[in-house]
Amino acid sequence: MPLLPDLTGRIALVTGASRGIGAAIALTLAEAGADVAVNYRQSSAEADSVAAAVAAIGRRAITIAADVSDSTAVAAMVRDVTARLGPPDVLINNAGIALIRGIDDLTEADFDQTIAVNLKSVFLCTQAVLPHMRTQGWGRIVNISSGAARGAGGVGLHYNASKAGVEGLTRGYAARLVKQGITVNAVAPSLIETDMVMKGALASAAARIPLGRFGTSEEVAQVVLMLIGNAYITGQTVALSGGMAFN
């Protein structure tokens, strides 16, 4: 049995893929043979760069702008991906926001926006790709959670709630789709070297990590690829924390 999956002929949709973890996942899936739809909301130039890198690997790539917290936009996105590449066989729910707020600074609008982008989008995108996956009896869904789902985190309680919800959706979908050839898992990174960590209020936190450094987006992508390739793993959350926490 090969250690890595062969995704030749598979279509992967990666949300929030214009940079950081999403971009690394898009490239890793392309290296495994997948054609990739690079979703973004605003960063069109960065999304174009990711798509160009996928094409340089020899795989097809498209960019597609869509607000994945909006049901109409999600439906249009999946229709567009299907028309231009084919129906998605692999879905990576990576899009998210991290509005750093304290308890007294957190507004209802902040809370609603965080839940919509981080949690509701996972529901909308998953619902949109399920008909094809069910028809073919094969599908892989990986949701990007966070160590904040089970710990205090540094962003705020709204972020904690959104990521805990992602893990709840992961288990719920996995239990209901397991007999249809569709696996659903989550990856929960903590303190990865991305703009959110390096340019935000968490930038000085490397000393907290027993391993002594931040994680990389490529290390997250490696775990995503492992989950796609292993048909016996479903409903699980794999943590990447450099030794900060243990399940």
Protein backbone atom coordinates (compact mmCIF):
# COMPACT_ATOMS: atom_id res chain seq x y z
CA MET A 1 0.00 0.00 0.00
CA PRO A 2 1.45 3.41 -0.95
CA LEU A 3 2.24 5.77 1.92
CA LEU A 4 0.64 8.74 0.12
CA PRO A 5 -2.64 8.80 -1.80
CA ASP A 6 -2.72 9.05 -5.58
CA LEU A 7 -5.24 11.80 -6.28
CA THR A 8 -4.87 11.69 -10.04
CA GLY A 9 -8.26 12.41 -11.58
CA ARG A 10 -9.64 13.85 -8.34
CA ILE A 11 -10.95 17.40 -8.02
CA ALA A 12 -10.14 19.25 -4.80
CA LEU A 13 -11.84 22.41 -3.58
CA VAL A 14 -9.84 24.32 -0.95
CA THR A 15 -11.54 27.29 0.69
CA GLY A 16 -9.46 30.23 1.82
CA ALA A 17 -6.59 28.97 -0.31
CA SER A 18 -4.93 32.20 -1.40
CA ARG A 19 -2.26 32.08 1.31
CA GLY A 20 -1.01 30.38 4.46
CA ILE A 21 -2.35 26.97 5.36
CA GLY A 22 -4.87 26.92 2.51
CA ALA A 23 -2.21 27.64 -0.11
CA ALA A 24 0.07 24.93 1.28
CA ILE A 25 -2.79 22.43 1.20
CA ALA A 26 -3.65 23.34 -2.40
CA LEU A 27 -0.05 22.73 -3.50
CA THR A 28 0.26 19.49 -1.53
CA LEU A 29 -2.91 18.09 -3.09
CA ALA A 30 -1.66 19.08 -6.54
CA GLU A 31 1.61 17.27 -5.88
CA ALA A 32 -0.48 14.18 -5.05
CA GLY A 33 -2.19 14.47 -8.45
CA ALA A 34 -5.35 16.47 -7.79
CA ASP A 35 -6.71 19.31 -9.88
CA VAL A 36 -7.43 22.20 -7.54
CA ALA A 37 -10.03 24.94 -7.19
CA VAL A 38 -8.49 27.80 -5.21
CA ASN A 39 -11.21 29.69 -3.36
CA TYR A 40 -10.61 33.19 -2.03
CA ARG A 41 -12.69 36.15 -0.93
CA GLN A 42 -10.53 39.22 -1.64
CA SER A 43 -6.90 38.29 -2.35
CA SER A 44 -7.17 37.68 -6.09
CA ALA A 45 -3.48 38.24 -6.88
CA GLU A 46 -2.38 35.78 -4.20
CA ALA A 47 -4.96 33.23 -5.39
CA ASP A 48 -3.63 33.61 -8.94
CA SER A 49 -0.12 32.88 -7.67
CA VAL A 50 -1.29 29.69 -5.95
CA ALA A 51 -3.10 28.58 -9.10
CA ALA A 52 0.01 29.28 -11.17
CA ALA A 53 2.07 27.16 -8.78
CA VAL A 54 -0.44 24.32 -9.09
CA ALA A 55 -0.27 24.59 -12.89
CA ALA A 56 3.53 24.50 -12.73
CA ILE A 57 3.22 21.11 -11.02
CA GLY A 58 1.27 19.93 -14.04
CA ARG A 59 -2.24 19.97 -12.61
CA ARG A 60 -5.27 22.00 -13.63
CA ALA A 61 -6.15 24.92 -11.40
CA ILE A 62 -8.79 27.61 -11.22
CA THR A 63 -9.38 30.49 -8.86
CA ILE A 64 -12.85 31.31 -7.69
CA ALA A 65 -13.97 34.25 -5.58
CA ALA A 66 -16.77 33.45 -3.14
CA ASP A 67 -17.87 34.38 0.35
CA VAL A 68 -18.25 30.88 1.79
CA SER A 69 -20.47 32.14 4.61
CA ASP A 70 -23.18 32.93 2.03
CA SER A 71 -25.31 30.05 0.76
CA THR A 72 -25.97 31.58 -2.65
CA ALA A 73 -22.27 32.22 -3.21
CA VAL A 74 -21.38 28.68 -2.14
CA ALA A 75 -23.90 27.12 -4.51
CA ALA A 76 -22.58 29.25 -7.37
CA MET A 77 -19.00 28.35 -6.47
CA VAL A 78 -19.62 24.60 -6.58
CA ARG A 79 -21.50 24.94 -9.88
CA ASP A 80 -18.57 26.89 -11.31
CA VAL A 81 -15.99 24.36 -10.09
CA THR A 82 -18.07 21.52 -11.54
CA ALA A 83 -18.36 23.25 -14.91
CA ARG A 84 -14.68 24.18 -15.18
CA LEU A 85 -12.91 21.26 -13.50
CA GLY A 86 -15.50 18.69 -12.49
CA PRO A 87 -17.47 18.02 -9.30
CA PRO A 88 -15.32 18.16 -6.15
CA ASP A 89 -14.22 14.80 -4.73
CA VAL A 90 -12.16 16.41 -1.97
CA LEU A 91 -13.27 19.38 0.13
CA ILE A 92 -10.95 21.24 2.48
CA ASN A 93 -12.86 23.67 4.67
CA ASN A 94 -10.04 26.05 5.55
CA ALA A 95 -11.51 29.56 5.22
CA GLY A 96 -11.66 31.43 8.49
CA ILE A 97 -11.15 34.69 10.34
CA ALA A 98 -9.55 35.46 13.69
CA LEU A 99 -10.78 38.74 15.16
CA ILE A 100 -8.78 39.17 18.36
CA ARG A 101 -11.18 40.39 21.03
CA GLY A 102 -11.40 40.40 24.81
CA ILE A 103 -14.62 39.58 26.63
CA ASP A 104 -15.50 43.25 27.10
CA ASP A 105 -14.58 44.21 23.54
CA LEU A 106 -16.45 41.43 21.76
CA THR A 107 -19.55 42.66 19.97
CA GLU A 108 -22.53 40.75 18.67
CA ALA A 109 -21.43 41.59 15.13
CA ASP A 110 -17.96 40.15 15.80
CA PHE A 111 -19.51 36.98 17.20
CA ASP A 112 -21.96 36.55 14.33
CA GLN A 113 -19.30 37.15 11.68
CA THR A 114 -16.90 34.66 13.26
CA ILE A 115 -19.53 31.95 13.53
CA ALA A 116 -20.66 32.57 9.94
CA VAL A 117 -17.20 32.46 8.38
CA ASN A 118 -15.59 29.78 10.54
CA LEU A 119 -18.51 27.45 11.22
CA LYS A 120 -21.49 28.09 8.97
CA SER A 121 -19.22 27.93 5.92
CA VAL A 122 -18.25 24.35 6.80
CA PHE A 123 -21.92 23.37 6.81
CA LEU A 124 -22.70 25.20 3.56
CA CYS A 125 -19.73 23.87 1.60
CA THR A 126 -20.18 20.32 2.88
CA GLN A 127 -23.86 20.27 1.97
CA ALA A 128 -23.02 21.56 -1.50
CA VAL A 129 -20.50 18.81 -2.36
CA LEU A 130 -22.29 15.84 -0.79
CA PRO A 131 -24.61 14.92 -3.70
CA HIS A 132 -21.68 14.07 -6.01
CA MET A 133 -19.72 12.29 -3.29
CA ARG A 134 -22.73 10.17 -2.40
CA THR A 135 -23.41 9.32 -6.03
CA GLN A 136 -19.88 8.05 -6.62
CA GLY A 137 -19.56 6.45 -3.18
CA TRP A 138 -16.31 8.25 -2.38
CA GLY A 139 -15.42 11.56 -0.83
CA ARG A 140 -12.93 13.17 1.50
CA ILE A 141 -13.71 16.18 3.68
CA VAL A 142 -11.12 17.73 5.97
CA ASN A 143 -12.01 20.68 8.19
CA ILE A 144 -9.36 23.00 9.61
CA SER A 145 -10.05 23.53 13.30
CA SER A 146 -7.68 24.92 15.93
CA GLY A 147 -6.22 24.10 19.30
CA ALA A 148 -8.54 26.85 20.54
CA ALA A 149 -11.45 24.42 20.15
CA ARG A 150 -10.29 22.65 23.31
CA GLY A 151 -8.19 25.28 25.06
CA ALA A 152 -8.28 28.91 26.08
CA GLY A 153 -6.64 30.18 22.90
CA GLY A 154 -5.44 33.72 22.30
CA VAL A 155 -8.04 35.07 19.89
CA GLY A 156 -11.22 35.10 21.95
CA LEU A 157 -14.15 33.04 23.12
CA HIS A 158 -16.03 33.61 19.84
CA TYR A 159 -13.16 31.93 17.98
CA ASN A 160 -13.11 29.08 20.52
CA ALA A 161 -16.82 28.54 19.98
CA SER A 162 -16.54 28.55 16.20
CA LYS A 163 -13.75 25.98 16.14
CA ALA A 164 -15.42 23.76 18.73
CA GLY A 165 -18.44 23.82 16.45
CA VAL A 166 -16.28 22.75 13.50
CA GLU A 167 -15.19 19.68 15.43
CA GLY A 168 -18.80 18.94 16.35
CA LEU A 169 -19.84 19.13 12.70
CA THR A 170 -16.91 16.89 11.80
CA ARG A 171 -18.08 14.13 14.15
CA GLY A 172 -21.71 14.55 13.17
CA TYR A 173 -21.08 14.30 9.44
CA ALA A 174 -18.61 11.44 9.88
CA ALA A 175 -21.10 9.32 11.78
CA ARG A 176 -23.80 9.85 9.17
CA LEU A 177 -21.65 9.41 6.05
CA VAL A 178 -19.37 6.55 7.08
CA LYS A 179 -21.35 3.91 5.17
CA GLN A 180 -21.36 5.98 1.98
CA GLY A 181 -17.61 5.97 1.35
CA ILE A 182 -17.15 9.51 2.63
CA THR A 183 -14.74 10.30 5.45
CA VAL A 184 -14.85 13.54 7.44
CA ASN A 185 -11.99 14.58 9.69
CA ALA A 186 -10.47 17.70 11.19
CA VAL A 187 -6.98 19.06 11.73
CA ALA A 188 -6.39 21.34 14.71
CA PRO A 189 -3.19 23.38 14.35
CA SER A 190 -1.84 25.60 17.12
CA LEU A 191 0.59 28.45 16.53
CA ILE A 192 1.42 27.89 12.90
CA GLU A 193 3.73 30.39 11.19
CA THR A 194 1.04 32.34 9.32
CA ASP A 195 0.10 36.01 9.10
CA MET A 196 -2.49 35.53 11.84
CA VAL A 197 0.17 34.42 14.31
CA MET A 198 3.27 36.28 13.16
CA LYS A 199 1.62 39.69 12.66
CA GLY A 200 -0.96 39.50 15.42
CA ALA A 201 -1.07 39.49 19.19
CA LEU A 202 0.19 35.90 19.29
CA ALA A 203 3.55 36.67 17.70
CA SER A 204 5.57 36.33 20.92
CA ALA A 205 4.16 32.94 21.87
CA ALA A 206 6.85 30.67 20.40
CA ALA A 207 8.43 30.22 23.84
CA ARG A 208 5.25 28.44 24.96
CA ILE A 209 5.83 25.62 22.47
CA PRO A 210 7.83 22.69 23.89
CA LEU A 211 9.24 21.96 20.43
CA GLY A 212 10.73 25.44 20.45
CA ARG A 213 9.30 26.81 17.20
CA PHE A 214 6.13 27.59 15.33
CA GLY A 215 4.63 24.94 13.09
CA THR A 216 4.58 25.39 9.33
CA SER A 217 1.71 25.42 6.87
CA GLU A 218 3.37 22.54 5.03
CA GLU A 219 3.25 20.41 8.18
CA VAL A 220 -0.49 21.02 8.42
CA ALA A 221 -0.86 20.08 4.74
CA GLN A 222 1.00 16.81 5.37
CA VAL A 223 -1.60 15.78 7.94
CA VAL A 224 -4.46 16.77 5.63
CA LEU A 225 -3.01 14.56 2.91
CA MET A 226 -2.64 11.67 5.36
CA LEU A 227 -6.31 11.93 6.33
CA ILE A 228 -7.37 11.96 2.69
CA GLY A 229 -5.33 8.83 2.02
CA ASN A 230 -6.52 6.78 4.99
CA ALA A 231 -9.97 5.33 4.44
CA TYR A 232 -10.17 3.94 7.98
CA ILE A 233 -9.92 7.29 9.78
CA THR A 234 -13.13 9.27 10.12
CA GLY A 235 -14.65 11.57 12.72
CA GLN A 236 -11.24 12.37 14.20
CA THR A 237 -9.43 15.59 15.02
CA VAL A 238 -5.66 15.48 14.62
CA ALA A 239 -3.83 18.08 16.71
CA LEU A 240 -0.58 19.79 15.69
CA SER A 241 0.73 21.71 18.67
CA GLY A 242 4.46 21.08 19.00
CA GLY A 243 3.82 19.32 22.30
CA MET A 244 1.69 22.01 23.94
CA ALA A 245 -1.31 19.72 24.39
CA PHE A 246 -2.14 16.05 24.21
CA ASN A 247 -5.43 14.32 23.43
